[in-house]
Amino acid sequence: MEKAVNHDCTLDKIISLCKRRGFVYQASEIYGGQAGAWDYGPLGVEFKRNIQNAWWKYMTQLHDDVVGLDSAIFQHHKTWEASGHVAHFSDPMIDCTECKARFRADQLIEDFCASRNITSEKPVDTMSHEEMKAFIEEKGINCPTCGKHSYTDVREFNLMFKTHLGPVASETSLIYLRPETCQGIFTDFKNIVQSNRMKIPFGVAQVGKSFRNEIIFKNFIFRTCEFEQMEMEYFCKPGTDDEHFARWRKERWNFYLKYGIAEKNLQWHHHDKLAHYAKDAYDIQYNFPIGFEEIEGIHNRTDFDLSQHTKVSGKDMNFIDQEDGNKSYTPYVIETSAGLNRNFLAFLCEAYEEQNVGTDGKDDYRTVLHLHPQLAPVTVAVLPLMKKDGLAEKAQKIRRALTEDFVTDYDQSGTVGKRYRRQDEIGTPFCVTVDYDTITADNPNFDTVTVRFRDSMAQERVKLGELCGFIHNAIKNYAPVTK
């Protein structure tokens, strides 16, 4: 009996597609690979930039109370003392004494509970180190690497990469690779207020690299040692923070719906145990093939950061509110912090489908990425029906005319059907086919092309002079696919 083929989206299929089509490669693969590091290929870098641009437009262009910043990766080491990262930014680590493998104790417990469909009486993120060790002992959780059951005590592991600036290592040259982008926003708060005449409430958005010395790396690009964050810090008057917290929770949820994430694949996770800086915190979680995991955090950071920087630096970070009788106060901060790499993976998983397009009862599966046209790495592919008789030259001319407005691809290899499938697999929303009618003057379809839509596979004849506007209009009116 023939074994049934699984056509569901799996992480292995996503990884295979990413390498095969040039989205993501293992870093330093020729040397055996570098754990926790990945390279974004020709399609991947376009896709990632499109997600970033969509976020930037949504946060700054569509909100006139949000401005941008690009702060340095290297900040003065006292920045991280003030923020609490030197003292608090750590994960609970445990080692197997047999094989020396190292794990995050909380994830060891969570993975064990998930594999047996059980729930711990106390949430893992509220357990002390002693409680984690006791749980591991009580449940007999074996080492995932060697299968033995012998562990060290649980201890803290600071996640910041530490180095020294300059040729001499000393206390004054100590520096860290930033573990988050937001601290540059806080240290530049007064500069932004003064140079841009900002009035409370307002936000500052930033996209940039962050670095964390994770205990373990897993699930492809979901958890890595270097990653990009898309963060916004929204400064508001104390007492109005709950209102703005609710507003930005709604705003960020709607962003994912707008760009094609089905609401059934999103959920809120409310934090029971809060970070040292937080008054309240929620995560937006996406239903990956590995289960629901965080793609963005929305936090009420109170006045912690600005107050700490005032204390450590000696510089007054208060805001003088001229519209409220020149009152001086330390603003509260609502933070939205999205992982660009995790967004990349979430949008890929959401878009992926092995769709049966067979007819007459016969199966015919195509792999297609139903990416929003504004996120797709290639917007338009131009395909000549044949290489000969001037069709290729005409197609190239049409492609050049489209490149000012869209990212384009050109493909003349194989049958048109196979070329459609190749474009479907990378998420190209529109294919333009140039045929003999396009170049034959004495027929009704002269100077027209066939536009084929990725999602519906429908085709429409369009005049060349109207082609660019036609595609723009199709993007504007695009409705995300519901699978």
Short mmCIF file of N, CA and C in Angstrom, two decimals, residues 124-265:
data_model
loop_
_atom_site.label_atom_id
_atom_site.label_comp_id
_atom_site.label_asym_id
_atom_site.label_seq_id
_atom_site.Cartn_x
_atom_site.Cartn_y
_atom_site.Cartn_z
N VAL A 124 6.67 27.82 34.52
CA VAL A 124 8.13 27.67 34.53
C VAL A 124 8.82 29.01 34.74
N ASP A 125 8.28 30.08 34.12
CA ASP A 125 8.97 31.37 34.22
C ASP A 125 8.83 32.01 35.60
N THR A 126 8.10 31.35 36.52
CA THR A 126 8.02 31.86 37.90
C THR A 126 8.79 30.98 38.87
N MET A 127 9.41 29.89 38.37
CA MET A 127 10.15 28.97 39.23
C MET A 127 11.51 29.55 39.62
N SER A 128 11.93 29.26 40.83
CA SER A 128 13.30 29.56 41.24
C SER A 128 14.23 28.49 40.69
N HIS A 129 15.54 28.73 40.80
CA HIS A 129 16.49 27.72 40.34
C HIS A 129 16.31 26.40 41.07
N GLU A 130 16.06 26.49 42.38
CA GLU A 130 15.89 25.28 43.17
C GLU A 130 14.63 24.52 42.75
N GLU A 131 13.57 25.26 42.42
CA GLU A 131 12.33 24.62 41.99
C GLU A 131 12.48 23.95 40.64
N MET A 132 13.25 24.57 39.74
CA MET A 132 13.51 23.95 38.44
C MET A 132 14.27 22.63 38.61
N LYS A 133 15.32 22.67 39.43
CA LYS A 133 16.12 21.46 39.64
C LYS A 133 15.27 20.37 40.29
N ALA A 134 14.42 20.75 41.24
CA ALA A 134 13.56 19.77 41.91
C ALA A 134 12.57 19.15 40.93
N PHE A 135 12.03 19.95 40.03
CA PHE A 135 11.09 19.44 39.02
C PHE A 135 11.78 18.44 38.10
N ILE A 136 12.99 18.79 37.67
CA ILE A 136 13.75 17.92 36.78
C ILE A 136 14.06 16.58 37.48
N GLU A 137 14.40 16.65 38.74
CA GLU A 137 14.70 15.43 39.50
C GLU A 137 13.42 14.60 39.71
N GLU A 138 12.36 15.27 40.13
CA GLU A 138 11.11 14.57 40.44
C GLU A 138 10.53 13.85 39.22
N LYS A 139 10.58 14.52 38.06
CA LYS A 139 9.99 13.95 36.86
C LYS A 139 10.95 13.02 36.12
N GLY A 140 12.19 12.95 36.56
CA GLY A 140 13.15 12.08 35.91
C GLY A 140 13.44 12.49 34.48
N ILE A 141 13.62 13.80 34.24
CA ILE A 141 13.87 14.29 32.89
C ILE A 141 15.30 13.93 32.48
N ASN A 142 15.42 13.10 31.47
CA ASN A 142 16.73 12.65 31.02
C ASN A 142 17.36 13.64 30.07
N CYS A 143 18.67 13.58 29.96
CA CYS A 143 19.42 14.44 29.05
C CYS A 143 19.00 14.15 27.61
N PRO A 144 18.58 15.15 26.84
CA PRO A 144 18.19 14.92 25.45
C PRO A 144 19.33 14.43 24.56
N THR A 145 20.57 14.65 25.01
CA THR A 145 21.72 14.26 24.19
C THR A 145 22.16 12.82 24.45
N CYS A 146 22.36 12.46 25.72
CA CYS A 146 22.89 11.12 26.03
C CYS A 146 21.88 10.20 26.71
N GLY A 147 20.75 10.76 27.16
CA GLY A 147 19.73 9.92 27.79
C GLY A 147 19.96 9.64 29.25
N LYS A 148 21.06 10.13 29.83
CA LYS A 148 21.34 9.89 31.25
C LYS A 148 20.61 10.93 32.09
N HIS A 149 20.64 10.70 33.40
CA HIS A 149 19.95 11.63 34.30
C HIS A 149 20.89 12.05 35.41
N SER A 150 21.76 13.00 35.09
CA SER A 150 22.71 13.52 36.07
C SER A 150 23.06 14.95 35.70
N TYR A 151 22.62 15.89 36.53
CA TYR A 151 22.75 17.30 36.18
C TYR A 151 23.46 18.09 37.28
N THR A 152 24.05 19.21 36.87
CA THR A 152 24.56 20.20 37.82
C THR A 152 23.38 20.97 38.40
N ASP A 153 23.65 21.83 39.35
CA ASP A 153 22.63 22.76 39.82
C ASP A 153 22.32 23.77 38.72
N VAL A 154 21.16 24.38 38.80
CA VAL A 154 20.79 25.44 37.85
C VAL A 154 21.49 26.72 38.27
N ARG A 155 22.08 27.43 37.31
CA ARG A 155 22.78 28.68 37.61
C ARG A 155 22.53 29.68 36.47
N GLU A 156 22.81 30.93 36.76
CA GLU A 156 22.55 32.00 35.80
C GLU A 156 23.70 32.11 34.79
N PHE A 157 23.32 32.41 33.54
CA PHE A 157 24.30 32.59 32.47
C PHE A 157 23.99 33.91 31.77
N ASN A 158 24.87 34.90 31.89
CA ASN A 158 24.63 36.20 31.27
C ASN A 158 24.77 36.10 29.75
N LEU A 159 23.82 36.69 29.04
CA LEU A 159 23.72 36.49 27.60
C LEU A 159 24.47 37.53 26.78
N MET A 160 25.10 38.50 27.41
CA MET A 160 25.77 39.55 26.64
C MET A 160 27.17 39.11 26.20
N PHE A 161 27.51 39.43 24.95
CA PHE A 161 28.87 39.25 24.46
C PHE A 161 29.72 40.40 24.99
N LYS A 162 30.85 40.06 25.59
CA LYS A 162 31.73 41.06 26.21
C LYS A 162 33.06 41.12 25.44
N THR A 163 33.55 42.32 25.23
CA THR A 163 34.86 42.48 24.59
C THR A 163 35.50 43.77 25.11
N HIS A 164 36.60 44.18 24.47
CA HIS A 164 37.27 45.43 24.86
C HIS A 164 37.53 46.27 23.62
N LEU A 165 37.39 47.57 23.77
CA LEU A 165 37.58 48.51 22.68
C LEU A 165 39.01 49.04 22.73
N GLY A 166 39.75 48.85 21.64
CA GLY A 166 41.12 49.30 21.62
C GLY A 166 42.10 48.18 21.92
N PRO A 167 43.42 48.50 21.92
CA PRO A 167 44.45 47.46 22.03
C PRO A 167 44.69 46.96 23.45
N VAL A 168 44.20 47.69 24.46
CA VAL A 168 44.49 47.31 25.84
C VAL A 168 43.19 46.95 26.55
N ALA A 169 43.16 45.75 27.12
CA ALA A 169 41.99 45.32 27.87
C ALA A 169 42.06 45.88 29.29
N SER A 170 41.07 46.71 29.62
CA SER A 170 41.00 47.28 30.96
C SER A 170 39.55 47.53 31.31
N GLU A 171 39.32 47.94 32.54
CA GLU A 171 37.95 48.18 32.97
C GLU A 171 37.31 49.31 32.18
N THR A 172 38.11 50.32 31.80
CA THR A 172 37.56 51.45 31.06
C THR A 172 37.31 51.13 29.59
N SER A 173 37.98 50.09 29.07
CA SER A 173 37.78 49.73 27.66
C SER A 173 36.71 48.65 27.47
N LEU A 174 36.12 48.19 28.58
CA LEU A 174 35.10 47.15 28.52
C LEU A 174 33.91 47.62 27.69
N ILE A 175 33.44 46.73 26.82
CA ILE A 175 32.30 47.08 25.97
C ILE A 175 31.51 45.82 25.66
N TYR A 176 30.23 46.00 25.38
CA TYR A 176 29.35 44.87 25.08
C TYR A 176 28.74 45.03 23.70
N LEU A 177 28.52 43.90 23.03
CA LEU A 177 27.65 43.92 21.86
C LEU A 177 26.22 44.06 22.38
N ARG A 178 25.48 45.01 21.86
CA ARG A 178 24.18 45.31 22.44
C ARG A 178 23.24 44.09 22.35
N PRO A 179 22.53 43.77 23.43
CA PRO A 179 21.58 42.67 23.40
C PRO A 179 20.19 43.11 22.97
N GLU A 180 19.98 44.40 22.83
CA GLU A 180 18.72 44.95 22.35
C GLU A 180 19.00 46.34 21.78
N THR A 181 18.11 46.82 20.92
CA THR A 181 18.37 48.12 20.27
C THR A 181 17.84 49.30 21.07
N CYS A 182 16.94 49.06 22.03
CA CYS A 182 16.19 50.17 22.60
C CYS A 182 17.02 51.12 23.46
N GLN A 183 18.12 50.65 24.06
CA GLN A 183 18.84 51.53 24.97
C GLN A 183 19.41 52.77 24.28
N GLY A 184 19.77 52.64 23.00
CA GLY A 184 20.21 53.81 22.24
C GLY A 184 19.12 54.85 22.12
N ILE A 185 17.87 54.40 22.07
CA ILE A 185 16.74 55.34 22.03
C ILE A 185 16.65 56.10 23.34
N PHE A 186 16.82 55.40 24.45
CA PHE A 186 16.72 56.06 25.76
C PHE A 186 17.87 57.04 25.99
N THR A 187 19.09 56.65 25.62
CA THR A 187 20.22 57.57 25.84
C THR A 187 20.14 58.79 24.93
N ASP A 188 19.46 58.68 23.79
CA ASP A 188 19.29 59.81 22.87
C ASP A 188 17.98 60.56 23.08
N PHE A 189 17.25 60.22 24.13
CA PHE A 189 15.92 60.81 24.34
C PHE A 189 15.95 62.33 24.34
N LYS A 190 16.84 62.92 25.12
CA LYS A 190 16.89 64.39 25.22
C LYS A 190 17.31 65.02 23.90
N ASN A 191 18.25 64.38 23.19
CA ASN A 191 18.67 64.90 21.89
C ASN A 191 17.50 64.96 20.91
N ILE A 192 16.70 63.90 20.88
CA ILE A 192 15.57 63.83 19.95
C ILE A 192 14.52 64.88 20.31
N VAL A 193 14.25 65.02 21.59
CA VAL A 193 13.27 66.03 22.03
C VAL A 193 13.71 67.42 21.61
N GLN A 194 14.98 67.75 21.84
CA GLN A 194 15.46 69.10 21.58
C GLN A 194 15.64 69.38 20.10
N SER A 195 16.19 68.44 19.34
CA SER A 195 16.49 68.71 17.93
C SER A 195 15.24 68.68 17.05
N ASN A 196 14.23 67.91 17.46
CA ASN A 196 13.04 67.78 16.63
C ASN A 196 11.79 68.37 17.27
N ARG A 197 11.97 69.09 18.38
CA ARG A 197 10.86 69.76 19.06
C ARG A 197 9.70 68.80 19.31
N MET A 198 10.02 67.62 19.85
CA MET A 198 9.01 66.60 20.06
C MET A 198 8.14 66.93 21.27
N LYS A 199 6.87 66.59 21.15
CA LYS A 199 5.91 66.78 22.23
C LYS A 199 5.36 65.43 22.66
N ILE A 200 5.23 65.25 23.97
CA ILE A 200 4.66 64.02 24.52
C ILE A 200 3.17 63.98 24.18
N PRO A 201 2.63 62.82 23.73
CA PRO A 201 3.31 61.54 23.56
C PRO A 201 3.94 61.44 22.16
N PHE A 202 5.05 60.70 22.07
CA PHE A 202 5.67 60.43 20.78
C PHE A 202 6.48 59.14 20.88
N GLY A 203 6.80 58.59 19.71
CA GLY A 203 7.56 57.36 19.67
C GLY A 203 8.82 57.50 18.86
N VAL A 204 9.78 56.62 19.11
CA VAL A 204 11.02 56.54 18.34
C VAL A 204 11.19 55.10 17.88
N ALA A 205 11.31 54.93 16.57
CA ALA A 205 11.42 53.59 15.98
C ALA A 205 12.85 53.33 15.53
N GLN A 206 13.26 52.07 15.60
CA GLN A 206 14.60 51.69 15.20
C GLN A 206 14.64 50.23 14.75
N VAL A 207 15.43 49.98 13.71
CA VAL A 207 15.71 48.61 13.27
C VAL A 207 17.21 48.40 13.32
N GLY A 208 17.64 47.31 13.91
CA GLY A 208 19.08 47.09 13.98
C GLY A 208 19.43 45.73 14.53
N LYS A 209 20.73 45.41 14.45
CA LYS A 209 21.24 44.12 14.92
C LYS A 209 21.41 44.12 16.43
N SER A 210 21.07 42.97 17.00
CA SER A 210 21.34 42.71 18.41
C SER A 210 22.04 41.36 18.53
N PHE A 211 22.66 41.14 19.68
CA PHE A 211 23.50 39.94 19.84
C PHE A 211 23.27 39.33 21.22
N ARG A 212 23.04 38.02 21.25
CA ARG A 212 22.84 37.33 22.52
C ARG A 212 23.59 36.00 22.50
N ASN A 213 24.36 35.78 23.54
CA ASN A 213 25.15 34.56 23.64
C ASN A 213 24.27 33.45 24.20
N GLU A 214 23.37 32.95 23.36
CA GLU A 214 22.39 31.96 23.78
C GLU A 214 23.06 30.68 24.26
N ILE A 215 22.42 30.02 25.23
CA ILE A 215 22.93 28.74 25.72
C ILE A 215 22.79 27.67 24.65
N ILE A 216 21.65 27.67 23.97
CA ILE A 216 21.42 26.71 22.89
C ILE A 216 20.78 27.44 21.72
N PHE A 217 21.02 26.93 20.53
CA PHE A 217 20.39 27.45 19.33
C PHE A 217 19.52 26.34 18.75
N LYS A 218 18.33 26.70 18.32
CA LYS A 218 17.48 25.67 17.74
C LYS A 218 16.40 26.29 16.88
N ASN A 219 15.75 25.42 16.11
CA ASN A 219 14.62 25.81 15.26
C ASN A 219 15.01 26.85 14.22
N PHE A 220 16.11 26.53 13.48
CA PHE A 220 16.48 27.30 12.31
C PHE A 220 16.80 28.74 12.72
N ILE A 221 16.17 29.73 12.12
CA ILE A 221 16.48 31.13 12.41
C ILE A 221 15.66 31.67 13.58
N PHE A 222 14.91 30.82 14.27
CA PHE A 222 14.07 31.30 15.36
C PHE A 222 14.91 31.80 16.54
N ARG A 223 15.97 31.07 16.89
CA ARG A 223 16.82 31.49 18.00
C ARG A 223 18.27 31.47 17.54
N THR A 224 18.87 32.65 17.43
CA THR A 224 20.22 32.78 16.90
C THR A 224 21.04 33.73 17.77
N CYS A 225 22.35 33.76 17.54
CA CYS A 225 23.20 34.62 18.37
C CYS A 225 23.22 36.06 17.86
N GLU A 226 22.94 36.27 16.59
CA GLU A 226 22.78 37.64 16.06
C GLU A 226 21.46 37.70 15.31
N PHE A 227 20.75 38.77 15.51
CA PHE A 227 19.41 38.90 14.93
C PHE A 227 19.07 40.38 14.82
N GLU A 228 17.99 40.66 14.12
CA GLU A 228 17.58 42.05 13.94
C GLU A 228 16.24 42.29 14.64
N GLN A 229 16.19 43.42 15.31
CA GLN A 229 14.97 43.81 16.01
C GLN A 229 14.35 45.03 15.34
N MET A 230 13.03 45.07 15.38
CA MET A 230 12.27 46.24 14.93
C MET A 230 11.53 46.75 16.17
N GLU A 231 12.08 47.80 16.77
CA GLU A 231 11.57 48.26 18.05
C GLU A 231 11.06 49.69 17.97
N MET A 232 10.07 49.98 18.81
CA MET A 232 9.56 51.34 18.96
C MET A 232 9.33 51.60 20.44
N GLU A 233 9.85 52.73 20.90
CA GLU A 233 9.63 53.16 22.29
C GLU A 233 8.72 54.38 22.24
N TYR A 234 7.57 54.27 22.89
CA TYR A 234 6.57 55.35 22.86
C TYR A 234 6.52 56.02 24.22
N PHE A 235 6.93 57.30 24.25
CA PHE A 235 7.04 58.06 25.49
C PHE A 235 5.72 58.78 25.77
N CYS A 236 5.22 58.60 26.98
CA CYS A 236 3.92 59.19 27.31
C CYS A 236 3.90 59.70 28.75
N LYS A 237 2.92 60.48 29.06
CA LYS A 237 2.78 61.06 30.40
C LYS A 237 2.36 59.98 31.38
N PRO A 238 3.00 59.93 32.56
CA PRO A 238 2.57 58.96 33.57
C PRO A 238 1.06 59.11 33.85
N GLY A 239 0.39 57.99 33.97
CA GLY A 239 -1.06 58.01 34.17
C GLY A 239 -1.83 57.78 32.90
N THR A 240 -1.15 57.98 31.74
CA THR A 240 -1.81 57.70 30.45
C THR A 240 -1.25 56.42 29.83
N ASP A 241 -0.34 55.75 30.55
CA ASP A 241 0.36 54.62 29.96
C ASP A 241 -0.54 53.43 29.66
N ASP A 242 -1.56 53.18 30.49
CA ASP A 242 -2.46 52.05 30.23
C ASP A 242 -3.21 52.24 28.92
N GLU A 243 -3.62 53.48 28.66
CA GLU A 243 -4.32 53.80 27.42
C GLU A 243 -3.44 53.56 26.20
N HIS A 244 -2.20 54.01 26.26
CA HIS A 244 -1.29 53.83 25.14
C HIS A 244 -0.85 52.37 25.00
N PHE A 245 -0.75 51.68 26.11
CA PHE A 245 -0.42 50.25 26.07
C PHE A 245 -1.49 49.48 25.30
N ALA A 246 -2.76 49.78 25.58
CA ALA A 246 -3.87 49.12 24.87
C ALA A 246 -3.87 49.49 23.39
N ARG A 247 -3.56 50.76 23.11
CA ARG A 247 -3.54 51.21 21.71
C ARG A 247 -2.49 50.45 20.90
N TRP A 248 -1.28 50.35 21.45
CA TRP A 248 -0.21 49.72 20.67
C TRP A 248 -0.35 48.21 20.60
N ARG A 249 -1.00 47.60 21.56
CA ARG A 249 -1.32 46.18 21.43
C ARG A 249 -2.23 45.97 20.22
N LYS A 250 -3.22 46.80 20.08
CA LYS A 250 -4.14 46.68 18.95
C LYS A 250 -3.44 46.98 17.63
N GLU A 251 -2.62 48.03 17.62
CA GLU A 251 -1.90 48.41 16.39
C GLU A 251 -1.01 47.28 15.89
N ARG A 252 -0.25 46.68 16.81
CA ARG A 252 0.69 45.67 16.39
C ARG A 252 -0.01 44.37 15.95
N TRP A 253 -1.09 44.04 16.57
CA TRP A 253 -1.90 42.88 16.15
C TRP A 253 -2.40 43.09 14.73
N ASN A 254 -2.88 44.29 14.45
CA ASN A 254 -3.44 44.59 13.12
C ASN A 254 -2.37 44.57 12.03
N PHE A 255 -1.13 44.87 12.37
CA PHE A 255 -0.05 44.83 11.38
C PHE A 255 0.06 43.43 10.77
N TYR A 256 0.02 42.42 11.61
CA TYR A 256 0.17 41.05 11.11
C TYR A 256 -1.04 40.62 10.27
N LEU A 257 -2.22 41.08 10.66
CA LEU A 257 -3.40 40.77 9.86
C LEU A 257 -3.32 41.44 8.49
N LYS A 258 -2.84 42.67 8.47
CA LYS A 258 -2.74 43.43 7.23
C LYS A 258 -1.85 42.73 6.21
N TYR A 259 -0.76 42.12 6.69
CA TYR A 259 0.20 41.53 5.76
C TYR A 259 0.06 40.01 5.64
N GLY A 260 -1.12 39.51 6.02
CA GLY A 260 -1.46 38.16 5.60
C GLY A 260 -1.43 37.06 6.63
N ILE A 261 -1.15 37.38 7.91
CA ILE A 261 -1.20 36.35 8.94
C ILE A 261 -2.67 36.13 9.34
N ALA A 262 -3.14 34.88 9.27
CA ALA A 262 -4.51 34.57 9.67
C ALA A 262 -4.66 34.72 11.18
N GLU A 263 -5.77 35.32 11.60
CA GLU A 263 -5.95 35.58 13.03
C GLU A 263 -5.96 34.29 13.85
N LYS A 264 -6.39 33.19 13.24
CA LYS A 264 -6.41 31.92 13.96
C LYS A 264 -4.99 31.44 14.32
N ASN A 265 -3.99 31.97 13.62
CA ASN A 265 -2.60 31.57 13.87
C ASN A 265 -1.86 32.53 14.79
#
